[in-house]
């Protein structure tokens, strides 16, 4: 089950399209399956002849906002079920719609100020949920996390319906009743690499196969790499021995300097995922920004409309969708999932349009307040100081002679705060 989220500006036009024949004439029997109009008779208005009145009923909270109304007040979510499974009934789609609007916070159970919404069907295995983001109390629904919440709830619903396999419960080592000795591989003070704790024949054989030599003395059975082993090969041999022992269910304590996996991770924390490592560096740069200007420069690598990370991710997802379709005509559902994911990224890009101009102003108001506190005298502070200072008499004498005291005025730069986003 996949959810595709969009925003629109014309409720009447959207409803006309959903209740119409469709681009390919594939709309059959468009019908309302759920909704909440806060007293508006949406059941009676949900017909092809009364769609303008239905749109007016849904848009009523938006109209009350006047100039505060957002440019795209219509919230549209299209949910498609697995084509390999039987289609859901209208009653099941009704329950799905109510769970989705509750999961996003559009219309939580028992919320008297919830957004108005409807859910309708016009194609098999497809549901459209249409809502207005204006709430009954005049506030706006914030949709920043809706895409994630929708997909999470869809995954939960699909699992409950049996459309997704249940993950197998792993069997713990304690349940298997396996008891194995603990083996320690470390570097001795002399510089040689030794393995201690291999007291049984299997562990001894594995260490010998890796390249260790067995030694028997008053310390007991232990294994050590030959002194002629090149220093560059010691970590590789020790890591290989640890991997074989762990595969045989032994507990192995491997010294970090002998663990090639840790050494490689230190050089490249994401291993072969170089692109992810670069994005991780960008994330650290964003976290380390000390001003709005620094933050804007870092975020520009993320949001640039042509060369930013989000644009590259969107293109890659679209390419994956097209390639899946080219390689396998029957894998259209998987191709759609990648296409929907590309749409999610596009929605995120649209949500952040214009934010580059706002970022340099981040923190400006706090700096202004700090300057004001640092340089502006507190009310009455000069009078109080003169009243208690030994120089008060001298100051009054200077005032009488006309010299006066210079006035100190603090320059306070007022920054215009950005208006709250109306989305």
mmCIF file of C-alpha atoms in Angstrom:
data_model
loop_
_atom_site.group_PDB
_atom_site.id
_atom_site.type_symbol
_atom_site.label_atom_id
_atom_site.label_comp_id
_atom_site.label_asym_id
_atom_site.label_seq_id
_atom_site.Cartn_x
_atom_site.Cartn_y
_atom_site.Cartn_z
ATOM 1 C CA UNK A 1 0.000 0.000 0.000
ATOM 2 C CA UNK A 2 1.512 3.292 -1.195
ATOM 3 C CA UNK A 3 0.447 6.856 -0.362
ATOM 4 C CA UNK A 4 1.131 9.746 -2.747
ATOM 5 C CA UNK A 5 0.756 13.228 -1.212
ATOM 6 C CA UNK A 6 0.150 16.460 -3.161
ATOM 7 C CA UNK A 7 -1.161 20.008 -2.639
ATOM 8 C CA UNK A 8 -3.634 21.884 -4.858
ATOM 9 C CA UNK A 9 -5.163 25.352 -5.036
ATOM 10 C CA UNK A 10 -8.609 24.697 -6.587
ATOM 11 C CA UNK A 11 -10.945 22.360 -4.733
ATOM 12 C CA UNK A 12 -13.756 22.603 -7.292
ATOM 13 C CA UNK A 13 -11.435 21.814 -10.212
ATOM 14 C CA UNK A 14 -9.893 18.887 -8.353
ATOM 15 C CA UNK A 15 -13.281 17.362 -7.532
ATOM 16 C CA UNK A 16 -14.431 17.794 -11.129
ATOM 17 C CA UNK A 17 -11.354 15.877 -12.271
ATOM 18 C CA UNK A 18 -11.824 13.078 -9.736
ATOM 19 C CA UNK A 19 -15.532 12.694 -10.524
ATOM 20 C CA UNK A 20 -14.935 12.989 -14.270
ATOM 21 C CA UNK A 21 -14.132 10.211 -16.745
ATOM 22 C CA UNK A 22 -10.378 10.437 -16.113
ATOM 23 C CA UNK A 23 -7.551 11.016 -18.557
ATOM 24 C CA UNK A 24 -7.847 7.506 -20.019
ATOM 25 C CA UNK A 25 -11.549 7.075 -19.328
ATOM 26 C CA UNK A 26 -10.747 4.715 -16.464
ATOM 27 C CA UNK A 27 -12.918 6.379 -13.805
ATOM 28 C CA UNK A 28 -15.881 4.142 -13.039
ATOM 29 C CA UNK A 29 -18.629 4.902 -10.523
ATOM 30 C CA UNK A 30 -16.965 7.715 -8.518
ATOM 31 C CA UNK A 31 -18.391 7.587 -5.028
ATOM 32 C CA UNK A 32 -17.873 8.929 -1.522
ATOM 33 C CA UNK A 33 -16.726 6.358 1.037
ATOM 34 C CA UNK A 34 -15.888 8.567 4.057
ATOM 35 C CA UNK A 35 -15.572 12.157 5.189
ATOM 36 C CA UNK A 36 -16.341 14.804 7.796
ATOM 37 C CA UNK A 37 -17.824 18.172 6.847
ATOM 38 C CA UNK A 38 -18.468 19.465 10.385
ATOM 39 C CA UNK A 39 -22.207 19.635 9.797
ATOM 40 C CA UNK A 40 -22.114 20.196 6.033
ATOM 41 C CA UNK A 41 -24.205 17.578 4.151
ATOM 42 C CA UNK A 42 -21.278 16.134 2.222
ATOM 43 C CA UNK A 43 -23.152 12.846 1.583
ATOM 44 C CA UNK A 44 -25.832 14.740 -0.345
ATOM 45 C CA UNK A 45 -23.376 17.024 -2.132
ATOM 46 C CA UNK A 46 -20.987 14.308 -3.318
ATOM 47 C CA UNK A 47 -22.570 13.938 -6.777
ATOM 48 C CA UNK A 48 -21.447 15.106 -10.200
ATOM 49 C CA UNK A 49 -24.203 17.783 -10.283
ATOM 50 C CA UNK A 50 -23.438 19.332 -6.886
ATOM 51 C CA UNK A 51 -19.628 19.366 -6.846
ATOM 52 C CA UNK A 52 -19.386 23.213 -6.643
ATOM 53 C CA UNK A 53 -21.455 23.115 -3.454
ATOM 54 C CA UNK A 54 -19.302 20.296 -2.052
ATOM 55 C CA UNK A 55 -16.172 22.334 -2.794
ATOM 56 C CA UNK A 56 -17.711 25.351 -1.085
ATOM 57 C CA UNK A 57 -18.512 23.252 2.000
ATOM 58 C CA UNK A 58 -14.920 21.974 2.201
ATOM 59 C CA UNK A 59 -13.439 25.441 1.603
ATOM 60 C CA UNK A 60 -15.538 27.253 4.204
ATOM 61 C CA UNK A 61 -12.747 27.339 6.865
ATOM 62 C CA UNK A 62 -10.308 28.591 4.211
ATOM 63 C CA UNK A 63 -12.647 31.396 3.155
ATOM 64 C CA UNK A 64 -12.886 32.559 6.768
ATOM 65 C CA UNK A 65 -9.094 33.090 6.832
ATOM 66 C CA UNK A 66 -9.300 35.863 4.227
ATOM 67 C CA UNK A 67 -5.837 37.153 3.354
ATOM 68 C CA UNK A 68 -4.229 34.604 5.694
ATOM 69 C CA UNK A 69 -5.375 31.728 3.496
ATOM 70 C CA UNK A 70 -2.503 29.722 1.938
ATOM 71 C CA UNK A 71 -2.061 29.605 -1.829
ATOM 72 C CA UNK A 72 -2.505 25.823 -1.903
ATOM 73 C CA UNK A 73 -5.046 24.997 0.798
ATOM 74 C CA UNK A 74 -6.078 21.626 -0.649
ATOM 75 C CA UNK A 75 -4.418 18.486 0.752
ATOM 76 C CA UNK A 76 -4.661 15.494 -1.592
ATOM 77 C CA UNK A 77 -3.548 11.963 -0.777
ATOM 78 C CA UNK A 78 -3.875 9.111 -3.273
ATOM 79 C CA UNK A 79 -3.545 5.626 -1.787
ATOM 80 C CA UNK A 80 -3.022 2.563 -3.972
ATOM 81 C CA UNK A 81 -3.263 -0.996 -2.702
ATOM 82 C CA UNK A 82 -1.245 -4.000 -3.841
ATOM 83 C CA UNK A 83 -2.452 -5.104 -7.321
ATOM 84 C CA UNK A 84 -1.507 -8.679 -6.441
ATOM 85 C CA UNK A 85 -4.079 -8.722 -3.650
ATOM 86 C CA UNK A 86 -7.880 -8.559 -3.759
ATOM 87 C CA UNK A 87 -9.302 -5.050 -3.749
ATOM 88 C CA UNK A 88 -10.603 -3.642 -0.465
ATOM 89 C CA UNK A 89 -14.291 -3.046 0.079
ATOM 90 C CA UNK A 90 -15.757 0.432 0.533
ATOM 91 C CA UNK A 91 -16.023 -0.251 4.262
ATOM 92 C CA UNK A 92 -12.343 -1.198 4.432
ATOM 93 C CA UNK A 93 -11.327 1.888 2.452
ATOM 94 C CA UNK A 94 -13.456 3.949 4.847
ATOM 95 C CA UNK A 95 -11.392 2.621 7.763
ATOM 96 C CA UNK A 96 -8.140 3.237 5.857
ATOM 97 C CA UNK A 97 -9.089 6.858 5.147
ATOM 98 C CA UNK A 98 -9.958 7.552 8.778
ATOM 99 C CA UNK A 99 -6.690 6.052 9.975
ATOM 100 C CA UNK A 100 -4.675 8.162 7.531
ATOM 101 C CA UNK A 101 -6.256 11.514 8.465
ATOM 102 C CA UNK A 102 -5.845 10.600 12.125
ATOM 103 C CA UNK A 103 -2.182 9.579 11.680
ATOM 104 C CA UNK A 104 -1.307 12.906 10.047
ATOM 105 C CA UNK A 105 -3.290 14.974 12.562
ATOM 106 C CA UNK A 106 -5.659 16.365 9.941
ATOM 107 C CA UNK A 107 -8.643 14.880 11.727
ATOM 108 C CA UNK A 108 -7.728 13.119 14.948
ATOM 109 C CA UNK A 109 -10.410 11.145 16.699
ATOM 110 C CA UNK A 110 -12.560 13.457 18.816
ATOM 111 C CA UNK A 111 -10.911 16.692 17.614
ATOM 112 C CA UNK A 112 -13.686 19.354 17.414
ATOM 113 C CA UNK A 113 -11.515 21.664 15.292
ATOM 114 C CA UNK A 114 -10.289 19.047 12.815
ATOM 115 C CA UNK A 115 -9.927 19.805 9.122
ATOM 116 C CA UNK A 116 -12.793 19.025 6.764
ATOM 117 C CA UNK A 117 -12.144 16.086 4.453
ATOM 118 C CA UNK A 118 -13.672 13.516 2.143
ATOM 119 C CA UNK A 119 -12.487 10.176 0.738
ATOM 120 C CA UNK A 120 -13.722 8.916 -2.618
ATOM 121 C CA UNK A 121 -13.109 6.054 -5.018
ATOM 122 C CA UNK A 122 -13.098 6.251 -8.800
ATOM 123 C CA UNK A 123 -10.783 3.357 -9.763
ATOM 124 C CA UNK A 124 -10.105 -0.153 -8.453
ATOM 125 C CA UNK A 125 -7.480 -0.365 -5.708
ATOM 126 C CA UNK A 126 -7.276 3.416 -5.462
ATOM 127 C CA UNK A 127 -8.523 5.902 -2.862
ATOM 128 C CA UNK A 128 -8.366 9.703 -2.944
ATOM 129 C CA UNK A 129 -8.501 11.697 0.300
ATOM 130 C CA UNK A 130 -9.194 15.414 -0.194
ATOM 131 C CA UNK A 131 -8.975 17.854 2.719
ATOM 132 C CA UNK A 132 -8.461 21.531 3.423
ATOM 133 C CA UNK A 133 -5.570 22.466 5.686
ATOM 134 C CA UNK A 134 -7.571 25.204 7.462
ATOM 135 C CA UNK A 135 -8.943 24.017 10.795
ATOM 136 C CA UNK A 136 -12.236 25.077 12.315
ATOM 137 C CA UNK A 137 -10.515 27.252 14.932
ATOM 138 C CA UNK A 138 -8.724 29.313 12.256
ATOM 139 C CA UNK A 139 -5.320 27.655 12.603
ATOM 140 C CA UNK A 140 -3.533 25.756 9.844
ATOM 141 C CA UNK A 141 -2.514 22.120 9.670
ATOM 142 C CA UNK A 142 1.274 21.780 9.317
ATOM 143 C CA UNK A 143 2.027 19.048 6.779
ATOM 144 C CA UNK A 144 5.807 18.864 7.115
ATOM 145 C CA UNK A 145 5.853 15.245 8.359
ATOM 146 C CA UNK A 146 2.711 14.002 6.631
ATOM 147 C CA UNK A 147 4.477 12.003 3.903
ATOM 148 C CA UNK A 148 6.463 10.008 6.463
ATOM 149 C CA UNK A 149 3.435 9.471 8.704
ATOM 150 C CA UNK A 150 1.279 8.376 5.774
ATOM 151 C CA UNK A 151 3.749 5.800 4.547
ATOM 152 C CA UNK A 152 4.313 4.493 8.065
ATOM 153 C CA UNK A 153 0.580 4.045 8.599
ATOM 154 C CA UNK A 154 0.163 2.446 5.143
ATOM 155 C CA UNK A 155 2.899 -0.051 5.991
ATOM 156 C CA UNK A 156 1.130 -0.830 9.261
ATOM 157 C CA UNK A 157 -2.229 -1.286 7.519
ATOM 158 C CA UNK A 158 -0.741 -3.524 4.817
ATOM 159 C CA UNK A 159 0.850 -5.683 7.493
ATOM 160 C CA UNK A 160 -2.451 -6.014 9.341
ATOM 161 C CA UNK A 161 -4.207 -6.964 6.090
ATOM 162 C CA UNK A 162 -1.640 -9.680 5.453
ATOM 163 C CA UNK A 163 -0.220 -7.965 2.370
ATOM 164 C CA UNK A 164 3.294 -7.937 3.863
ATOM 165 C CA UNK A 165 5.127 -10.961 5.284
ATOM 166 C CA UNK A 166 5.768 -11.016 9.005
ATOM 167 C CA UNK A 167 9.481 -10.869 9.854
ATOM 168 C CA UNK A 168 10.898 -14.085 11.213
ATOM 169 C CA UNK A 169 11.810 -14.033 14.871
ATOM 170 C CA UNK A 170 15.551 -14.640 15.183
ATOM 171 C CA UNK A 171 16.709 -17.410 17.451
ATOM 172 C CA UNK A 172 19.012 -16.144 20.139
ATOM 173 C CA UNK A 173 22.216 -17.918 21.064
ATOM 174 C CA UNK A 174 20.844 -18.515 24.535
ATOM 175 C CA UNK A 175 17.904 -20.411 23.025
ATOM 176 C CA UNK A 176 20.293 -22.612 21.101
ATOM 177 C CA UNK A 177 22.003 -23.584 24.381
ATOM 178 C CA UNK A 178 25.436 -23.092 22.861
ATOM 179 C CA UNK A 179 28.330 -22.463 25.228
ATOM 180 C CA UNK A 180 31.606 -21.456 23.556
ATOM 181 C CA UNK A 181 34.816 -20.168 25.104
ATOM 182 C CA UNK A 182 35.800 -16.515 24.797
ATOM 183 C CA UNK A 183 38.878 -15.964 22.637
ATOM 184 C CA UNK A 184 41.003 -12.838 22.846
ATOM 185 C CA UNK A 185 43.229 -11.704 19.973
ATOM 186 C CA UNK A 186 45.561 -8.857 20.859
ATOM 187 C CA UNK A 187 49.052 -7.426 20.413
ATOM 188 C CA UNK A 188 51.554 -8.326 23.113
ATOM 189 C CA UNK A 189 54.172 -5.975 24.553
ATOM 190 C CA UNK A 190 56.774 -7.554 22.299
ATOM 191 C CA UNK A 191 54.735 -6.618 19.257
ATOM 192 C CA UNK A 192 53.626 -10.136 18.312
ATOM 193 C CA UNK A 193 49.950 -11.003 17.842
ATOM 194 C CA UNK A 194 48.564 -13.795 20.004
ATOM 195 C CA UNK A 195 45.205 -15.515 20.528
ATOM 196 C CA UNK A 196 44.280 -16.825 23.967
ATOM 197 C CA UNK A 197 41.328 -18.922 25.099
ATOM 198 C CA UNK A 198 41.227 -21.417 22.213
ATOM 199 C CA UNK A 199 41.142 -24.495 24.417
ATOM 200 C CA UNK A 200 39.229 -26.874 22.107
ATOM 201 C CA UNK A 201 40.261 -28.545 18.868
ATOM 202 C CA UNK A 202 37.827 -26.647 16.595
ATOM 203 C CA UNK A 203 39.014 -23.183 17.586
ATOM 204 C CA UNK A 204 42.637 -24.353 17.397
ATOM 205 C CA UNK A 205 42.055 -25.685 13.871
ATOM 206 C CA UNK A 206 40.449 -22.412 12.744
ATOM 207 C CA UNK A 207 43.325 -20.348 14.106
ATOM 208 C CA UNK A 208 45.864 -22.636 12.437
ATOM 209 C CA UNK A 209 43.978 -22.311 9.153
ATOM 210 C CA UNK A 210 44.134 -18.508 9.457
ATOM 211 C CA UNK A 211 47.921 -18.597 9.925
ATOM 212 C CA UNK A 212 48.480 -18.800 13.694
ATOM 213 C CA UNK A 213 50.985 -21.217 15.253
ATOM 214 C CA UNK A 214 50.068 -23.196 18.369
ATOM 215 C CA UNK A 215 52.289 -22.873 21.416
ATOM 216 C CA UNK A 216 52.114 -25.073 24.503
ATOM 217 C CA UNK A 217 53.957 -23.984 27.658
ATOM 218 C CA UNK A 218 53.290 -23.263 31.322
ATOM 219 C CA UNK A 219 50.753 -20.594 30.252
ATOM 220 C CA UNK A 220 48.640 -23.292 28.606
ATOM 221 C CA UNK A 221 47.523 -23.606 24.984
ATOM 222 C CA UNK A 222 47.783 -20.384 23.016
ATOM 223 C CA UNK A 223 48.361 -19.294 19.436
ATOM 224 C CA UNK A 224 50.641 -16.660 17.973
ATOM 225 C CA UNK A 225 51.460 -15.288 14.538
ATOM 226 C CA UNK A 226 54.993 -16.072 13.329
ATOM 227 C CA UNK A 227 57.481 -13.297 14.050
ATOM 228 C CA UNK A 228 58.215 -13.136 10.318
ATOM 229 C CA UNK A 229 54.645 -12.022 9.548
ATOM 230 C CA UNK A 230 54.755 -8.584 7.843
ATOM 231 C CA UNK A 231 53.221 -5.839 9.949
ATOM 232 C CA UNK A 232 50.849 -4.947 7.103
ATOM 233 C CA UNK A 233 49.429 -8.507 7.118
ATOM 234 C CA UNK A 234 48.899 -8.923 10.869
ATOM 235 C CA UNK A 235 45.594 -7.052 11.033
ATOM 236 C CA UNK A 236 44.245 -8.869 7.965
ATOM 237 C CA UNK A 237 45.116 -12.309 9.403
ATOM 238 C CA UNK A 238 43.738 -11.457 12.846
ATOM 239 C CA UNK A 239 40.487 -10.127 11.345
ATOM 240 C CA UNK A 240 40.086 -13.215 9.164
ATOM 241 C CA UNK A 241 40.632 -15.484 12.162
ATOM 242 C CA UNK A 242 38.042 -13.549 14.201
ATOM 243 C CA UNK A 243 35.490 -13.810 11.392
ATOM 244 C CA UNK A 244 35.890 -17.587 11.156
ATOM 245 C CA UNK A 245 35.661 -18.016 14.919
ATOM 246 C CA UNK A 246 32.531 -15.859 15.162
ATOM 247 C CA UNK A 247 30.942 -17.801 12.324
ATOM 248 C CA UNK A 248 31.538 -20.916 14.440
ATOM 249 C CA UNK A 249 29.671 -19.215 17.335
ATOM 250 C CA UNK A 250 32.739 -18.268 19.382
ATOM 251 C CA UNK A 251 32.880 -14.984 21.276
ATOM 252 C CA UNK A 252 35.934 -13.090 20.069
ATOM 253 C CA UNK A 253 37.505 -9.957 21.566
ATOM 254 C CA UNK A 254 39.572 -8.456 18.752
ATOM 255 C CA UNK A 255 41.853 -5.523 19.512
ATOM 256 C CA UNK A 256 40.662 -2.464 17.527
ATOM 257 C CA UNK A 257 44.063 -1.896 15.886
ATOM 258 C CA UNK A 258 43.810 -5.419 14.442
ATOM 259 C CA UNK A 259 40.246 -5.000 13.138
ATOM 260 C CA UNK A 260 40.432 -4.090 9.436
ATOM 261 C CA UNK A 261 36.714 -3.338 9.428
ATOM 262 C CA UNK A 262 37.149 -0.602 12.025
ATOM 263 C CA UNK A 263 40.211 0.744 10.278
ATOM 264 C CA UNK A 264 38.317 1.010 6.998
ATOM 265 C CA UNK A 265 35.345 2.595 8.753
ATOM 266 C CA UNK A 266 37.611 5.217 10.291
ATOM 267 C CA UNK A 267 38.898 6.140 6.830
ATOM 268 C CA UNK A 268 35.430 6.091 5.268
ATOM 269 C CA UNK A 269 32.572 5.871 7.793
ATOM 270 C CA UNK A 270 30.110 4.646 5.149
ATOM 271 C CA UNK A 271 32.382 2.230 3.337
ATOM 272 C CA UNK A 272 31.491 1.996 -0.380
ATOM 273 C CA UNK A 273 28.666 4.530 -0.056
ATOM 274 C CA UNK A 274 30.715 7.560 -1.074
ATOM 275 C CA UNK A 275 27.677 9.652 -1.974
ATOM 276 C CA UNK A 276 26.161 9.062 1.434
ATOM 277 C CA UNK A 277 29.450 10.012 3.056
ATOM 278 C CA UNK A 278 29.413 13.348 1.221
ATOM 279 C CA UNK A 279 25.867 14.055 2.397
ATOM 280 C CA UNK A 280 26.961 13.134 5.915
ATOM 281 C CA UNK A 281 29.728 15.737 5.673
ATOM 282 C CA UNK A 282 27.131 18.276 4.534
ATOM 283 C CA UNK A 283 24.993 17.383 7.550
ATOM 284 C CA UNK A 284 27.930 18.000 9.874
ATOM 285 C CA UNK A 285 28.573 21.334 8.154
ATOM 286 C CA UNK A 286 24.938 22.329 8.706
ATOM 287 C CA UNK A 287 25.137 21.348 12.368
ATOM 288 C CA UNK A 288 28.305 23.400 12.787
ATOM 289 C CA UNK A 289 26.900 26.606 11.260
ATOM 290 C CA UNK A 290 27.491 29.536 13.603
ATOM 291 C CA UNK A 291 25.275 32.071 11.846
ATOM 292 C CA UNK A 292 22.350 32.286 9.494
ATOM 293 C CA UNK A 293 24.714 33.182 6.642
ATOM 294 C CA UNK A 294 26.853 30.079 7.281
ATOM 295 C CA UNK A 295 23.705 27.971 7.456
ATOM 296 C CA UNK A 296 22.425 29.405 4.165
ATOM 297 C CA UNK A 297 25.698 28.547 2.404
ATOM 298 C CA UNK A 298 25.576 24.966 3.673
ATOM 299 C CA UNK A 299 21.875 24.438 2.908
ATOM 300 C CA UNK A 300 22.389 25.785 -0.627
ATOM 301 C CA UNK A 301 24.215 22.524 -1.443
ATOM 302 C CA UNK A 302 21.036 20.745 -0.392
ATOM 303 C CA UNK A 303 18.390 22.941 -2.043
ATOM 304 C CA UNK A 304 20.014 24.334 -5.197
ATOM 305 C CA UNK A 305 17.339 23.853 -7.903
ATOM 306 C CA UNK A 306 19.819 22.461 -10.467
ATOM 307 C CA UNK A 307 22.771 20.996 -8.587
ATOM 308 C CA UNK A 308 21.445 20.410 -5.042
ATOM 309 C CA UNK A 309 21.299 17.064 -3.253
ATOM 310 C CA UNK A 310 17.490 16.922 -3.329
ATOM 311 C CA UNK A 311 17.413 17.450 -7.091
ATOM 312 C CA UNK A 312 19.979 14.702 -7.634
ATOM 313 C CA UNK A 313 17.990 12.326 -5.383
ATOM 314 C CA UNK A 314 14.783 13.124 -7.257
ATOM 315 C CA UNK A 315 16.430 12.434 -10.622
ATOM 316 C CA UNK A 316 17.913 9.159 -9.344
ATOM 317 C CA UNK A 317 14.530 7.926 -8.090
ATOM 318 C CA UNK A 318 12.857 8.826 -11.382
ATOM 319 C CA UNK A 319 15.624 7.048 -13.295
ATOM 320 C CA UNK A 320 15.173 3.954 -11.122
ATOM 321 C CA UNK A 321 11.422 3.977 -11.817
ATOM 322 C CA UNK A 322 11.970 4.251 -15.572
ATOM 323 C CA UNK A 323 14.652 1.582 -15.578
ATOM 324 C CA UNK A 324 12.439 -0.866 -13.684
ATOM 325 C CA UNK A 325 9.693 -0.340 -16.270
ATOM 326 C CA UNK A 326 12.162 -0.861 -19.125
ATOM 327 C CA UNK A 327 13.549 -4.069 -17.621
ATOM 328 C CA UNK A 328 10.255 -5.649 -16.547
ATOM 329 C CA UNK A 329 6.789 -4.622 -17.747
ATOM 330 C CA UNK A 330 5.187 -6.619 -14.945
ATOM 331 C CA UNK A 331 7.040 -4.704 -12.192
ATOM 332 C CA UNK A 332 4.860 -1.620 -12.589
ATOM 333 C CA UNK A 333 3.977 -1.587 -8.884
ATOM 334 C CA UNK A 334 7.649 -1.381 -7.900
ATOM 335 C CA UNK A 335 8.229 1.290 -10.543
ATOM 336 C CA UNK A 336 5.319 3.286 -9.099
ATOM 337 C CA UNK A 337 6.858 3.131 -5.644
ATOM 338 C CA UNK A 338 10.055 4.745 -6.894
ATOM 339 C CA UNK A 339 8.018 7.280 -8.854
ATOM 340 C CA UNK A 340 5.974 8.186 -5.783
ATOM 341 C CA UNK A 341 9.193 8.557 -3.778
ATOM 342 C CA UNK A 342 10.474 10.990 -6.422
ATOM 343 C CA UNK A 343 7.231 12.939 -6.014
ATOM 344 C CA UNK A 344 7.795 13.096 -2.261
ATOM 345 C CA UNK A 345 11.214 14.658 -2.856
ATOM 346 C CA UNK A 346 9.658 17.104 -5.309
ATOM 347 C CA UNK A 347 7.080 18.061 -2.663
ATOM 348 C CA UNK A 348 9.907 18.672 -0.187
ATOM 349 C CA UNK A 349 11.610 20.935 -2.738
ATOM 350 C CA UNK A 350 8.383 22.902 -3.237
ATOM 351 C CA UNK A 351 7.939 23.217 0.526
ATOM 352 C CA UNK A 352 11.381 24.825 0.891
ATOM 353 C CA UNK A 353 11.201 27.251 -2.052
ATOM 354 C CA UNK A 354 12.227 30.718 -0.871
ATOM 355 C CA UNK A 355 13.820 29.504 2.343
ATOM 356 C CA UNK A 356 17.278 30.502 1.045
ATOM 357 C CA UNK A 357 16.315 34.156 1.464
ATOM 358 C CA UNK A 358 15.116 33.584 5.036
ATOM 359 C CA UNK A 359 18.095 31.590 6.316
ATOM 360 C CA UNK A 360 20.597 34.512 6.472
ATOM 361 C CA UNK A 361 18.208 36.280 8.861
ATOM 362 C CA UNK A 362 18.158 33.357 11.309
ATOM 363 C CA UNK A 363 19.423 34.545 14.688
ATOM 364 C CA UNK A 364 19.325 38.248 13.766
ATOM 365 C CA UNK A 365 16.665 39.085 16.348
ATOM 366 C CA UNK A 366 18.631 37.353 19.120
ATOM 367 C CA UNK A 367 21.775 39.325 18.226
ATOM 368 C CA UNK A 368 19.793 42.558 18.321
ATOM 369 C CA UNK A 369 18.509 41.768 21.799
ATOM 370 C CA UNK A 370 22.048 40.953 22.984
ATOM 371 C CA UNK A 371 23.369 44.270 21.639
ATOM 372 C CA UNK A 372 20.514 46.116 23.250
ATOM 373 C CA UNK A 373 21.209 44.539 26.626
ATOM 374 C CA UNK A 374 24.949 45.176 26.256
ATOM 375 C CA UNK A 375 24.836 48.837 25.231
ATOM 376 C CA UNK A 376 21.459 50.265 26.270
ATOM 377 C CA UNK A 377 21.289 51.607 29.875
ATOM 378 C CA UNK A 378 18.544 50.164 31.988
ATOM 379 C CA UNK A 379 15.676 52.532 32.852
ATOM 380 C CA UNK A 380 16.623 54.729 35.777
ATOM 381 C CA UNK A 381 20.140 53.288 36.048
ATOM 382 C CA UNK A 382 21.875 56.647 35.534
ATOM 383 C CA UNK A 383 19.792 58.335 38.234
ATOM 384 C CA UNK A 384 20.382 55.507 40.664
ATOM 385 C CA UNK A 385 24.130 55.608 40.078
ATOM 386 C CA UNK A 386 24.313 59.352 40.611
ATOM 387 C CA UNK A 387 22.276 59.091 43.789
ATOM 388 C CA UNK A 388 24.729 56.659 45.376
ATOM 389 C CA UNK A 389 28.001 57.700 43.758
ATOM 390 C CA UNK A 390 30.561 60.038 45.469
ATOM 391 C CA UNK A 391 30.732 61.881 42.147
ATOM 392 C CA UNK A 392 27.043 62.859 42.309
ATOM 393 C CA UNK A 393 27.811 66.324 43.696
ATOM 394 C CA UNK A 394 30.394 66.936 40.997
ATOM 395 C CA UNK A 395 27.973 65.802 38.319
ATOM 396 C CA UNK A 396 25.266 68.161 39.606
ATOM 397 C CA UNK A 397 27.784 71.017 39.662
ATOM 398 C CA UNK A 398 28.806 70.262 36.084
ATOM 399 C CA UNK A 399 25.167 70.265 35.026
ATOM 400 C CA UNK A 400 24.658 73.648 36.652
ATOM 401 C CA UNK A 401 27.619 75.074 34.695
ATOM 402 C CA UNK A 402 26.032 73.819 31.455
ATOM 403 C CA UNK A 403 28.627 71.195 30.633
ATOM 404 C CA UNK A 404 26.173 68.336 31.117
ATOM 405 C CA UNK A 405 26.930 64.677 30.584
ATOM 406 C CA UNK A 406 27.082 63.226 27.119
ATOM 407 C CA UNK A 407 24.201 61.034 26.261
ATOM 408 C CA UNK A 408 25.030 57.559 25.116
ATOM 409 C CA UNK A 409 22.625 56.029 22.746
ATOM 410 C CA UNK A 410 22.883 52.376 21.780
ATOM 411 C CA UNK A 411 22.322 51.556 18.165
ATOM 412 C CA UNK A 412 19.882 48.727 18.004
ATOM 413 C CA UNK A 413 19.269 47.183 14.637
ATOM 414 C CA UNK A 414 15.747 45.859 14.338
ATOM 415 C CA UNK A 415 15.462 42.804 12.173
ATOM 416 C CA UNK A 416 12.229 42.010 10.487
ATOM 417 C CA UNK A 417 11.191 38.530 11.542
ATOM 418 C CA UNK A 418 9.919 36.204 8.887
ATOM 419 C CA UNK A 419 6.197 35.628 8.813
ATOM 420 C CA UNK A 420 5.007 32.196 9.839
ATOM 421 C CA UNK A 421 4.640 29.869 6.888
ATOM 422 C CA UNK A 422 1.074 29.254 5.851
ATOM 423 C CA UNK A 423 1.179 25.754 4.614
#
